[in-house]
Short mmCIF file of C-alpha atoms (C1' of nucleotides) in Angstrom, two decimals:
data_model
loop_
_atom_site.label_atom_id
_atom_site.label_comp_id
_atom_site.label_asym_id
_atom_site.label_seq_id
_atom_site.Cartn_x
_atom_site.Cartn_y
_atom_site.Cartn_z
CA MET A 96 -24.04 4.73 -39.80
CA THR A 97 -25.34 6.79 -42.67
CA TYR A 98 -25.28 10.51 -42.43
CA LYS A 99 -28.75 11.99 -42.05
CA SER A 100 -28.94 15.27 -43.85
CA HIS A 101 -31.52 16.76 -41.53
CA GLU A 102 -29.11 16.66 -38.63
CA PRO A 103 -27.01 19.78 -38.43
CA LYS A 104 -23.33 19.01 -38.74
CA ALA A 105 -22.60 20.54 -35.38
CA GLN A 106 -24.97 18.06 -33.82
CA LYS A 107 -23.35 15.11 -35.51
CA PHE A 108 -20.02 16.46 -34.44
CA GLU A 109 -21.04 16.60 -30.81
CA LEU A 110 -22.61 13.19 -31.06
CA THR A 111 -19.46 11.54 -32.34
CA ARG A 112 -17.40 13.29 -29.74
CA ASP A 113 -19.72 12.23 -26.95
CA ARG A 114 -19.91 8.64 -28.04
CA LEU A 115 -16.14 8.50 -28.14
CA LEU A 116 -15.86 9.91 -24.66
CA ASP A 117 -18.47 7.51 -23.32
CA GLU A 118 -16.92 4.42 -24.79
CA ALA A 119 -13.41 5.54 -23.97
CA GLU A 120 -14.32 6.09 -20.36
CA ASN A 121 -15.95 2.73 -20.14
CA LEU A 122 -13.08 0.83 -21.69
CA PHE A 123 -10.33 2.75 -19.90
CA ALA A 124 -12.12 2.14 -16.60
CA GLN A 125 -12.42 -1.56 -17.29
CA ARG A 126 -8.96 -2.35 -18.51
CA GLY A 127 -6.71 0.68 -18.24
CA TYR A 128 -5.06 3.03 -20.69
CA TYR A 129 -2.48 0.77 -22.27
CA ALA A 130 -4.67 -2.30 -22.59
CA VAL A 131 -7.22 -0.42 -24.65
CA SER A 132 -6.54 0.47 -28.28
CA VAL A 133 -7.92 3.35 -30.27
CA ARG A 134 -9.30 0.83 -32.73
CA GLU A 135 -11.28 -0.78 -29.96
CA ILE A 136 -12.70 2.53 -28.79
CA THR A 137 -13.75 3.72 -32.22
CA SER A 138 -15.29 0.41 -33.08
CA ALA A 139 -17.23 0.33 -29.80
CA ALA A 140 -18.42 3.86 -30.48
CA ALA A 141 -19.27 2.87 -34.05
CA VAL A 142 -17.28 5.75 -35.48
CA ASN A 143 -14.37 5.91 -37.83
CA LEU A 144 -10.88 5.04 -36.70
CA ALA A 145 -9.60 8.48 -37.56
CA ALA A 146 -12.18 10.20 -35.38
CA VAL A 147 -10.06 10.03 -32.25
CA ASN A 148 -7.25 11.91 -33.87
CA TYR A 149 -9.59 14.36 -35.50
CA HIS A 150 -11.50 15.19 -32.33
CA PHE A 151 -8.82 14.85 -29.69
CA GLY A 152 -5.50 14.92 -31.46
CA ASN A 153 -4.27 11.67 -29.96
CA LYS A 154 -5.10 8.86 -27.58
CA GLN A 155 -3.49 10.47 -24.54
CA ASN A 156 -5.56 13.57 -25.04
CA LEU A 157 -8.75 11.57 -25.31
CA TYR A 158 -7.89 9.99 -21.99
CA LEU A 159 -7.34 13.37 -20.38
CA GLU A 160 -10.55 14.68 -21.86
CA VAL A 161 -12.39 11.78 -20.28
CA PHE A 162 -11.26 13.07 -16.93
CA ARG A 163 -11.96 16.69 -17.74
CA SER A 164 -15.40 16.32 -19.24
CA ARG A 165 -16.71 13.15 -17.61
CA TRP A 166 -14.90 12.35 -14.41
CA MET A 167 -14.61 15.79 -12.89
CA PRO A 168 -18.25 16.80 -13.35
CA ARG A 169 -19.27 13.53 -11.77
CA ALA A 170 -16.98 14.24 -8.85
CA SER A 171 -18.72 17.58 -8.43
CA GLN A 172 -22.03 15.80 -8.49
CA ILE A 173 -20.91 13.54 -5.67
CA GLN A 174 -19.71 16.48 -3.63
CA GLN A 175 -22.95 18.32 -4.23
CA SER A 176 -24.91 15.31 -3.08
CA PHE A 177 -22.76 15.23 0.05
CA ARG A 178 -23.33 18.89 0.81
CA GLN A 179 -27.06 18.74 0.20
CA SER A 180 -27.49 15.73 2.41
CA LEU A 181 -25.57 17.59 5.10
CA LYS A 182 -27.64 20.73 4.81
CA HIS A 183 -30.86 18.81 4.59
CA ASN A 184 -30.26 16.99 7.83
CA GLY A 185 -30.16 20.09 10.00
CA ASN A 186 -27.69 20.40 12.84
CA PRO A 187 -24.63 18.43 11.77
CA THR A 188 -22.93 15.98 14.07
CA PRO A 189 -19.79 13.97 13.35
CA ASP A 190 -22.03 10.99 12.66
CA LEU A 191 -23.99 12.89 10.09
CA VAL A 192 -20.96 14.29 8.34
CA ILE A 193 -19.40 10.88 7.97
CA GLN A 194 -22.63 9.22 6.99
CA SER A 195 -23.38 11.82 4.36
CA PHE A 196 -19.89 11.45 3.03
CA ALA A 197 -19.93 7.69 2.80
CA ARG A 198 -23.42 7.72 1.30
CA ALA A 199 -22.44 10.21 -1.35
CA PHE A 200 -19.70 7.86 -2.51
CA LEU A 201 -21.30 4.48 -2.07
CA GLU A 202 -24.97 5.10 -2.72
CA GLY A 203 -24.69 8.50 -4.29
CA PRO A 204 -26.67 10.18 -7.02
CA MET A 205 -25.68 7.84 -9.85
CA SER A 206 -26.19 4.27 -10.96
CA ALA A 207 -24.04 1.49 -9.58
CA GLU A 208 -22.33 1.04 -12.92
CA GLU A 209 -21.57 4.68 -13.30
CA ARG A 210 -20.13 4.79 -9.81
CA THR A 211 -18.01 1.74 -10.46
CA ARG A 212 -16.69 3.28 -13.65
CA HIS A 213 -15.95 6.48 -11.81
CA LEU A 214 -14.00 4.78 -9.07
CA LYS A 215 -12.20 2.37 -11.35
CA LEU A 216 -10.84 5.28 -13.31
CA ILE A 217 -9.42 6.93 -10.24
CA SER A 218 -8.15 3.63 -8.88
CA GLY A 219 -6.14 3.23 -12.03
CA GLU A 220 -4.64 6.65 -11.53
CA LEU A 221 -3.83 5.91 -7.91
CA ALA A 222 -2.09 2.70 -8.86
CA GLN A 223 -0.29 4.21 -11.87
CA PRO A 224 -0.50 7.99 -11.91
CA THR A 225 -0.43 9.88 -15.19
CA GLU A 226 -0.94 13.53 -16.00
CA ALA A 227 -4.62 13.08 -15.15
CA PHE A 228 -3.75 12.47 -11.54
CA GLU A 229 -2.31 15.94 -11.02
CA LEU A 230 -5.42 17.40 -12.57
CA VAL A 231 -7.67 15.51 -10.21
CA VAL A 232 -5.58 16.19 -7.12
CA GLU A 233 -5.48 19.92 -7.74
CA GLN A 234 -8.99 20.47 -9.02
CA VAL A 235 -11.00 17.95 -7.08
CA PHE A 236 -9.15 16.30 -4.29
CA ARG A 237 -7.56 19.32 -2.69
CA PRO A 238 -10.72 21.43 -2.56
CA LEU A 239 -12.77 18.46 -1.33
CA PHE A 240 -10.24 17.90 1.36
CA GLY A 241 -10.33 21.51 2.44
CA ASN A 242 -14.10 21.41 2.69
CA LEU A 243 -14.08 18.21 4.67
CA LEU A 244 -11.56 19.61 7.10
CA GLN A 245 -13.76 22.64 7.66
CA ASP A 246 -16.87 20.53 8.12
CA MET A 247 -15.21 18.27 10.60
CA ARG A 248 -13.67 21.14 12.48
CA LYS A 249 -17.09 22.71 12.82
CA VAL A 250 -18.62 19.71 14.48
CA MET A 251 -15.70 18.59 16.56
CA PRO A 252 -13.75 20.04 19.48
CA ASP A 253 -11.00 22.35 18.33
CA ALA A 254 -8.63 20.55 20.63
CA ILE A 255 -8.05 18.13 17.80
CA ASP A 256 -4.74 18.17 16.06
CA GLU A 257 -5.04 19.25 12.44
CA LYS A 258 -2.72 16.50 11.29
CA GLN A 259 -4.71 13.99 13.23
CA MET A 260 -7.78 15.16 11.41
CA VAL A 261 -6.08 14.75 8.06
CA LEU A 262 -5.29 11.16 8.91
CA ASN A 263 -8.85 10.59 10.02
CA ILE A 264 -10.18 11.81 6.73
CA PHE A 265 -7.72 9.68 4.81
CA SER A 266 -8.90 6.69 6.79
CA ILE A 267 -12.49 7.29 5.84
CA LEU A 268 -11.52 7.91 2.25
CA SER A 269 -9.50 4.72 2.16
CA MET A 270 -12.51 2.68 3.20
CA VAL A 271 -14.82 4.42 0.78
CA LEU A 272 -12.45 3.86 -2.13
CA TYR A 273 -11.32 0.41 -1.21
CA PHE A 274 -14.73 -0.98 -0.37
CA ASN A 275 -15.95 0.16 -3.70
CA PHE A 276 -13.52 -1.71 -5.81
CA ALA A 277 -13.00 -4.65 -3.53
CA ARG A 278 -16.74 -5.20 -3.37
CA PRO A 279 -16.75 -8.48 -5.29
CA LEU A 280 -14.20 -9.82 -2.85
CA ILE A 281 -16.11 -8.54 0.15
CA ALA A 282 -19.33 -10.04 -1.15
CA GLN A 283 -17.55 -13.37 -1.39
CA PHE A 284 -16.36 -13.27 2.19
CA VAL A 285 -19.46 -11.80 3.73
CA GLY A 286 -21.44 -14.51 2.01
CA GLY A 287 -23.23 -14.78 -1.28
CA ARG A 288 -26.64 -14.04 0.17
CA ASP A 289 -28.26 -10.65 0.75
CA ILE A 290 -25.94 -8.73 -1.52
CA ASP A 291 -28.81 -6.45 -2.34
CA ASP A 292 -28.41 -4.49 0.84
CA LEU A 293 -24.63 -4.76 0.81
CA GLU A 294 -24.38 -1.10 -0.11
CA THR A 295 -26.41 0.01 2.89
CA ARG A 296 -24.55 -2.36 5.09
CA LEU A 297 -21.22 -1.01 3.92
CA VAL A 298 -22.25 2.56 4.59
CA ASP A 299 -23.46 1.60 8.05
CA HIS A 300 -20.23 -0.17 8.71
CA ILE A 301 -18.06 2.70 7.53
CA VAL A 302 -19.95 5.15 9.68
CA LYS A 303 -19.77 2.97 12.77
CA PHE A 304 -16.18 2.00 12.23
CA SER A 305 -15.17 5.58 11.63
CA LEU A 306 -16.88 6.73 14.79
CA TYR A 307 -16.08 3.91 17.19
CA GLY A 308 -13.57 1.59 15.56
CA ILE A 309 -13.99 -2.17 15.62
CA ASP A 310 -17.10 -3.36 17.33
CA ARG A 311 -15.90 -4.97 20.54
CA GLY A 312 -19.42 -5.88 21.58
CA GLU A 313 -19.29 -3.40 24.46
CA LYS A 314 -22.11 -1.27 23.21
CA GLU A 315 -25.75 -2.18 23.43
CA ASP A 316 -26.79 -0.46 20.27
CA SER A 317 -24.67 -2.44 17.88
CA ILE A 318 -26.43 -3.53 14.70
CA MET B 1459 28.32 -9.14 -20.15
CA THR B 1460 30.90 -11.66 -21.25
CA TYR B 1461 30.48 -15.25 -20.32
CA LYS B 1462 32.94 -16.38 -17.68
CA SER B 1463 33.94 -19.96 -18.27
CA HIS B 1464 34.55 -20.73 -14.62
CA GLU B 1465 30.89 -20.22 -13.79
CA PRO B 1466 28.89 -23.38 -14.21
CA LYS B 1467 26.18 -23.02 -16.78
CA ALA B 1468 23.48 -23.85 -14.26
CA GLN B 1469 24.61 -20.89 -12.20
CA LYS B 1470 24.51 -18.55 -15.15
CA PHE B 1471 21.11 -19.91 -15.96
CA GLU B 1472 19.76 -19.13 -12.53
CA LEU B 1473 21.41 -15.73 -12.57
CA THR B 1474 19.76 -14.70 -15.81
CA ARG B 1475 16.43 -15.98 -14.61
CA ASP B 1476 16.71 -14.13 -11.34
CA ARG B 1477 17.78 -10.88 -12.91
CA LEU B 1478 14.82 -11.08 -15.24
CA LEU B 1479 12.43 -11.69 -12.37
CA ASP B 1480 13.91 -8.84 -10.38
CA GLU B 1481 13.74 -6.29 -13.15
CA ALA B 1482 10.37 -7.49 -14.32
CA GLU B 1483 8.92 -7.12 -10.86
CA ASN B 1484 10.35 -3.67 -10.51
CA LEU B 1485 9.09 -2.42 -13.86
CA PHE B 1486 5.70 -4.10 -13.63
CA ALA B 1487 5.21 -2.59 -10.19
CA GLN B 1488 6.14 0.86 -11.42
CA ARG B 1489 4.12 1.03 -14.59
CA GLY B 1490 1.96 -2.03 -14.98
CA TYR B 1491 1.92 -4.99 -17.30
CA TYR B 1492 0.93 -3.36 -20.58
CA ALA B 1493 3.10 -0.29 -20.25
CA VAL B 1494 6.24 -2.37 -19.89
CA SER B 1495 7.78 -4.14 -22.87
CA VAL B 1496 9.88 -7.27 -22.93
CA ARG B 1497 12.62 -5.23 -24.56
CA GLU B 1498 12.68 -2.89 -21.60
CA ILE B 1499 12.88 -5.73 -19.12
CA THR B 1500 15.66 -7.59 -20.89
CA SER B 1501 17.65 -4.44 -21.41
CA ALA B 1502 17.27 -3.44 -17.74
CA ALA B 1503 18.38 -6.92 -16.75
CA ALA B 1504 21.25 -6.70 -19.24
CA VAL B 1505 20.29 -9.99 -20.85
CA ASN B 1506 19.33 -10.91 -24.36
CA LEU B 1507 15.93 -10.07 -25.75
CA ALA B 1508 15.16 -13.72 -26.39
CA ALA B 1509 15.83 -14.69 -22.78
CA VAL B 1510 12.29 -14.01 -21.63
CA ASN B 1511 10.85 -16.43 -24.13
CA TYR B 1512 13.53 -18.98 -23.43
CA HIS B 1513 13.13 -18.91 -19.67
CA PHE B 1514 9.43 -18.20 -19.28
CA GLY B 1515 7.80 -18.95 -22.60
CA ASN B 1516 6.16 -15.57 -22.92
CA LYS B 1517 5.60 -12.24 -21.26
CA GLN B 1518 2.40 -13.21 -19.49
CA ASN B 1519 4.14 -16.16 -17.91
CA LEU B 1520 7.00 -14.02 -16.69
CA TYR B 1521 4.45 -11.80 -15.02
CA LEU B 1522 2.79 -14.75 -13.30
CA GLU B 1523 6.16 -16.10 -12.25
CA VAL B 1524 6.92 -12.76 -10.61
CA PHE B 1525 3.92 -13.33 -8.40
CA ARG B 1526 4.71 -16.96 -7.75
CA SER B 1527 8.37 -16.68 -6.95
CA ARG B 1528 8.70 -13.12 -5.68
CA TRP B 1529 5.40 -11.77 -4.48
CA MET B 1530 4.02 -14.75 -2.66
CA PRO B 1531 7.13 -15.55 -0.62
CA ARG B 1532 7.27 -11.93 0.42
CA ALA B 1533 3.65 -12.11 1.50
CA SER B 1534 4.56 -15.11 3.64
CA GLN B 1535 7.39 -13.14 5.12
CA ILE B 1536 4.99 -10.38 6.11
CA GLN B 1537 2.61 -12.85 7.67
CA GLN B 1538 5.42 -14.50 9.55
CA SER B 1539 6.53 -11.16 10.89
CA PHE B 1540 2.97 -10.53 12.01
CA ARG B 1541 2.70 -13.85 13.80
CA GLN B 1542 6.05 -13.54 15.48
CA SER B 1543 5.33 -10.08 16.73
CA LEU B 1544 2.06 -11.41 18.13
CA LYS B 1545 3.65 -14.36 19.86
CA HIS B 1546 6.52 -12.30 21.12
CA ASN B 1547 4.24 -9.85 22.87
CA GLY B 1548 2.65 -12.37 25.17
CA ASN B 1549 -1.02 -12.18 25.99
CA PRO B 1550 -2.71 -10.76 22.90
CA THR B 1551 -5.24 -7.97 23.12
CA PRO B 1552 -7.18 -6.42 20.24
CA ASP B 1553 -4.74 -3.53 20.34
CA LEU B 1554 -1.81 -5.83 19.94
CA VAL B 1555 -3.31 -7.82 17.12
CA ILE B 1556 -4.07 -4.71 15.13
CA GLN B 1557 -0.78 -3.10 15.89
CA SER B 1558 1.17 -6.17 14.91
CA PHE B 1559 -0.81 -6.40 11.73
CA ALA B 1560 -0.35 -2.79 10.72
CA ARG B 1561 3.33 -2.92 11.61
CA ALA B 1562 3.92 -6.03 9.58
CA PHE B 1563 2.60 -4.23 6.52
CA LEU B 1564 3.88 -0.72 7.05
CA GLU B 1565 7.15 -1.20 8.85
CA GLY B 1566 7.58 -4.88 8.25
CA PRO B 1567 10.64 -7.00 7.67
CA MET B 1568 11.70 -5.46 4.36
CA SER B 1569 13.03 -2.22 2.98
CA ALA B 1570 10.69 0.63 2.13
CA GLU B 1571 11.34 0.15 -1.57
CA GLU B 1572 10.68 -3.54 -1.45
CA ARG B 1573 7.46 -2.94 0.42
CA THR B 1574 6.35 -0.31 -2.07
CA ARG B 1575 7.08 -2.64 -4.94
CA HIS B 1576 5.16 -5.38 -3.22
CA LEU B 1577 2.09 -3.26 -2.65
CA LYS B 1578 2.17 -1.59 -6.04
CA LEU B 1579 2.02 -4.97 -7.68
CA ILE B 1580 -1.06 -5.98 -5.75
CA SER B 1581 -2.63 -2.56 -6.23
CA GLY B 1582 -2.35 -3.06 -9.95
CA GLU B 1583 -4.10 -6.39 -9.65
CA LEU B 1584 -6.83 -4.89 -7.51
CA ALA B 1585 -7.45 -2.15 -10.03
CA GLN B 1586 -7.22 -4.45 -13.05
CA PRO B 1587 -7.30 -8.11 -12.09
CA THR B 1588 -5.55 -10.70 -14.21
CA GLU B 1589 -4.93 -14.39 -13.68
CA ALA B 1590 -2.46 -13.46 -10.97
CA PHE B 1591 -5.24 -12.11 -8.83
CA GLU B 1592 -6.96 -15.46 -8.47
CA LEU B 1593 -3.65 -16.98 -7.49
CA VAL B 1594 -3.11 -14.41 -4.77
CA VAL B 1595 -6.66 -14.53 -3.46
CA GLU B 1596 -6.65 -18.29 -3.12
CA GLN B 1597 -3.12 -18.85 -1.92
CA VAL B 1598 -2.46 -15.79 0.19
CA PHE B 1599 -5.47 -13.69 0.87
CA ARG B 1600 -7.93 -16.36 1.88
CA PRO B 1601 -5.61 -18.11 4.37
CA LEU B 1602 -4.47 -14.79 5.80
CA PHE B 1603 -8.05 -13.82 6.25
CA GLY B 1604 -8.89 -17.03 8.00
CA ASN B 1605 -6.01 -16.59 10.40
CA LEU B 1606 -6.96 -13.02 11.14
CA LEU B 1607 -10.52 -14.01 11.86
CA GLN B 1608 -9.32 -16.63 14.31
CA ASP B 1609 -6.93 -14.24 16.00
CA MET B 1610 -9.58 -11.60 16.41
CA ARG B 1611 -12.13 -14.09 17.64
CA LYS B 1612 -9.70 -15.25 20.29
CA VAL B 1613 -9.20 -11.83 21.76
CA MET B 1614 -12.72 -10.51 21.38
CA PRO B 1615 -16.11 -11.40 22.82
CA ASP B 1616 -17.83 -14.11 20.82
CA ALA B 1617 -20.93 -12.01 20.77
CA ILE B 1618 -19.54 -10.40 17.66
CA ASP B 1619 -21.17 -11.11 14.39
CA GLU B 1620 -18.88 -12.95 12.03
CA LYS B 1621 -19.84 -10.75 9.10
CA GLN B 1622 -19.24 -7.71 11.20
CA MET B 1623 -15.77 -9.01 11.91
CA VAL B 1624 -15.12 -9.52 8.21
CA LEU B 1625 -15.98 -5.91 7.55
CA ASN B 1626 -13.75 -4.81 10.40
CA ILE B 1627 -10.83 -6.67 8.94
CA PHE B 1628 -11.50 -5.23 5.51
CA SER B 1629 -11.49 -1.78 7.03
CA ILE B 1630 -8.10 -2.30 8.59
CA LEU B 1631 -6.79 -3.81 5.38
CA SER B 1632 -8.09 -0.90 3.38
CA MET B 1633 -6.14 1.55 5.48
CA VAL B 1634 -3.00 -0.50 5.40
CA LEU B 1635 -3.12 -0.86 1.64
CA TYR B 1636 -4.30 2.61 0.87
CA PHE B 1637 -1.95 4.41 3.24
CA ASN B 1638 0.91 2.63 1.66
CA PHE B 1639 0.36 3.75 -1.84
CA ALA B 1640 -1.17 7.11 -1.10
CA ARG B 1641 1.76 7.97 1.12
CA PRO B 1642 3.19 10.72 -1.11
CA LEU B 1643 -0.19 12.39 -1.06
CA ILE B 1644 -0.55 12.00 2.68
CA ALA B 1645 2.90 13.40 3.26
CA GLN B 1646 1.88 16.44 1.23
CA PHE B 1647 -1.21 17.07 3.31
CA VAL B 1648 0.24 16.25 6.68
CA GLY B 1649 3.06 18.63 5.94
CA GLY B 1650 6.47 18.24 4.40
CA ARG B 1651 8.26 18.13 7.73
CA ASP B 1652 8.98 15.11 9.92
CA ILE B 1653 8.30 12.54 7.23
CA ASP B 1654 10.91 10.36 8.85
CA ASP B 1655 8.53 9.17 11.50
CA LEU B 1656 5.55 9.15 9.15
CA GLU B 1657 5.58 5.37 9.15
CA THR B 1658 5.35 5.14 12.92
CA ARG B 1659 2.73 7.82 12.96
CA LEU B 1660 0.67 5.97 10.39
CA VAL B 1661 0.81 2.74 12.35
CA ASP B 1662 -0.22 4.57 15.50
CA HIS B 1663 -3.04 6.19 13.68
CA ILE B 1664 -4.30 2.96 12.15
CA VAL B 1665 -4.28 1.23 15.51
CA LYS B 1666 -6.09 4.06 17.27
CA PHE B 1667 -8.56 4.60 14.47
CA SER B 1668 -9.29 0.90 14.23
CA LEU B 1669 -9.90 0.65 17.94
CA TYR B 1670 -11.77 3.86 18.64
CA GLY B 1671 -12.61 5.56 15.36
CA ILE B 1672 -12.00 9.23 14.77
CA ASP B 1673 -10.44 11.05 17.65
CA ARG B 1674 -13.15 13.27 18.99
CA GLY B 1675 -10.90 14.67 21.67
CA GLU B 1676 -12.91 12.97 24.38
CA LYS B 1677 -10.10 10.86 25.66
CA GLU B 1678 -7.26 12.10 27.82
CA ASP B 1679 -4.68 9.74 26.42
CA SER B 1680 -4.77 10.95 22.87
CA ILE B 1681 -1.38 11.24 21.21
"C1'" DG C 905 22.02 -21.93 -23.52
"C1'" DT C 906 22.81 -17.67 -25.78
"C1'" DC C 907 22.46 -14.46 -29.37
"C1'" DT C 908 21.28 -12.33 -33.94
"C1'" DA C 909 18.18 -11.58 -37.21
"C1'" DT C 910 13.77 -11.36 -38.61
"C1'" DA C 911 9.01 -12.79 -39.15
"C1'" DG C 912 4.57 -11.25 -38.33
"C1'" DC C 913 1.46 -8.35 -36.46
"C1'" DA C 914 -1.01 -4.63 -33.91
"C1'" DG C 915 -0.58 -0.22 -32.55
"C1'" DG C 916 -1.01 5.13 -33.23
"C1'" DA C 917 -1.14 8.41 -36.48
"C1'" DT C 918 -1.84 10.88 -41.04
"C1'" DA C 919 -2.57 12.11 -46.04
"C1'" DG C 920 -5.82 12.86 -49.22
"C1'" DA C 921 -10.22 11.62 -51.53
"C1'" DC C 922 -14.89 12.60 -50.89
"C1'" DG D 1007 -16.12 16.42 -40.97
"C1'" DT D 1008 -15.79 11.78 -42.42
"C1'" DC D 1009 -13.68 7.84 -44.33
"C1'" DT D 1010 -10.24 4.84 -46.69
"C1'" DA D 1011 -5.90 3.54 -47.35
"C1'" DT D 1012 -1.53 3.46 -45.73
"C1'" DC D 1013 2.75 4.64 -43.20
"C1'" DC D 1014 5.77 3.55 -39.73
"C1'" DT D 1015 7.03 2.29 -35.40
"C1'" DG D 1016 7.42 -0.90 -31.77
"C1'" DC D 1017 5.83 -5.04 -30.06
"C1'" DT D 1018 6.03 -10.31 -29.10
"C1'" DA D 1019 7.74 -14.33 -30.53
"C1'" DT D 1020 10.71 -17.59 -33.04
"C1'" DA D 1021 14.05 -19.80 -36.27
"C1'" DG D 1022 18.52 -20.86 -36.75
"C1'" DA D 1023 23.59 -19.82 -36.27
"C1'" DC D 1024 26.95 -20.26 -32.85
#
DNA sequence: GTCTATAGCAGGATAGAC
DNA sequence: GTCTATCCTGCTATAGAC
């Protein structure tokens, strides 16, 4: 990596910083904070070992910055996709709200790899919370939750217990999260074939399950 | 820890081994494999630093042995509790199967701490699989899954698609797993009060949600 | 079998040249 | 701003005394 004099220094600076964040996110998502070394990150990013300390102070801070400047914007993107799909579909029904929500997370506006990375990072925090977890709960999760509650309240009878609704939302969230990172396992059990449309199938399932529970074969319109 | 001459050596041997497994499980569950050092484990177990290598060869092997000799028996215990509760309740219905299942995992035969430890360990493996994951999938998860499929098939119309059923079971599993280790978060959102009966409430919710989906206030018999 | 002492190494971090 | 060289800490693992 020779320094090209026609690139402004500021540009090179940003480039190094970005590459570090990209590679760090990728590696942290794959194997977790402690299993990944700074040496590994800098070498994957093809930058000098000292760059992490220069740009972020220390490893912990690089990790936090991954959440701040990569994870959180992506979370906003997902939420935006959810809201647009809701608006776009006219008069919202419970079905539509749930479907839009599940779609935003499982099919969403990003590539499969990017989505996996995104959800692996948060899975790690759920399993072993660090400082980043607080950040995400306060800045992403709590607002998202508030919005969802409002949306659901709008389309459903107000007779519903607020706490009940919270549990409902957690149930949907649990499926969305879990299905994402247990997908290899699910694919194994559902059968090796037709994994292409597994995503669509999962969304369909989540929507149906969330609305009606397990399919007891009572309905005519089952898939 | 002075050596008491009236204890047979074999006993002392087993004691050291057990203490190591106990503390290792606890620490690994809390903070994960890489974040925990052998020094920390041996010092928590009040045994010598070299004991891990003597008894288990190396750290990785101690971790695997935690799964073999602590995690897996506990998983059997949970399954047993599930089966007994099923048998005990006479003629099984879908409601009963699901309720027994959720109870076995959320109220189960062990203390809350033990259950948390148990589920944190597997959460870690789900987020970042190691060799232990294979072990658990083959020896615990796959059989459990087979049993569940049979149970559900018995109590439900055979019209149901097998793959559909697999997804149903995964949905229930996702809630059981997720609710367990997101409980602090849930407690926060549901409200600080009456956390005593949160467990019962969660089981109730999982059963109802699994059977009927989100409560749209249409039914008279809602909780 | 247990313990001490230590080898041997990989990790994060920094000082200082450029 | 970047890079090299290096410090120092903390880790796993083991050799050898007891």
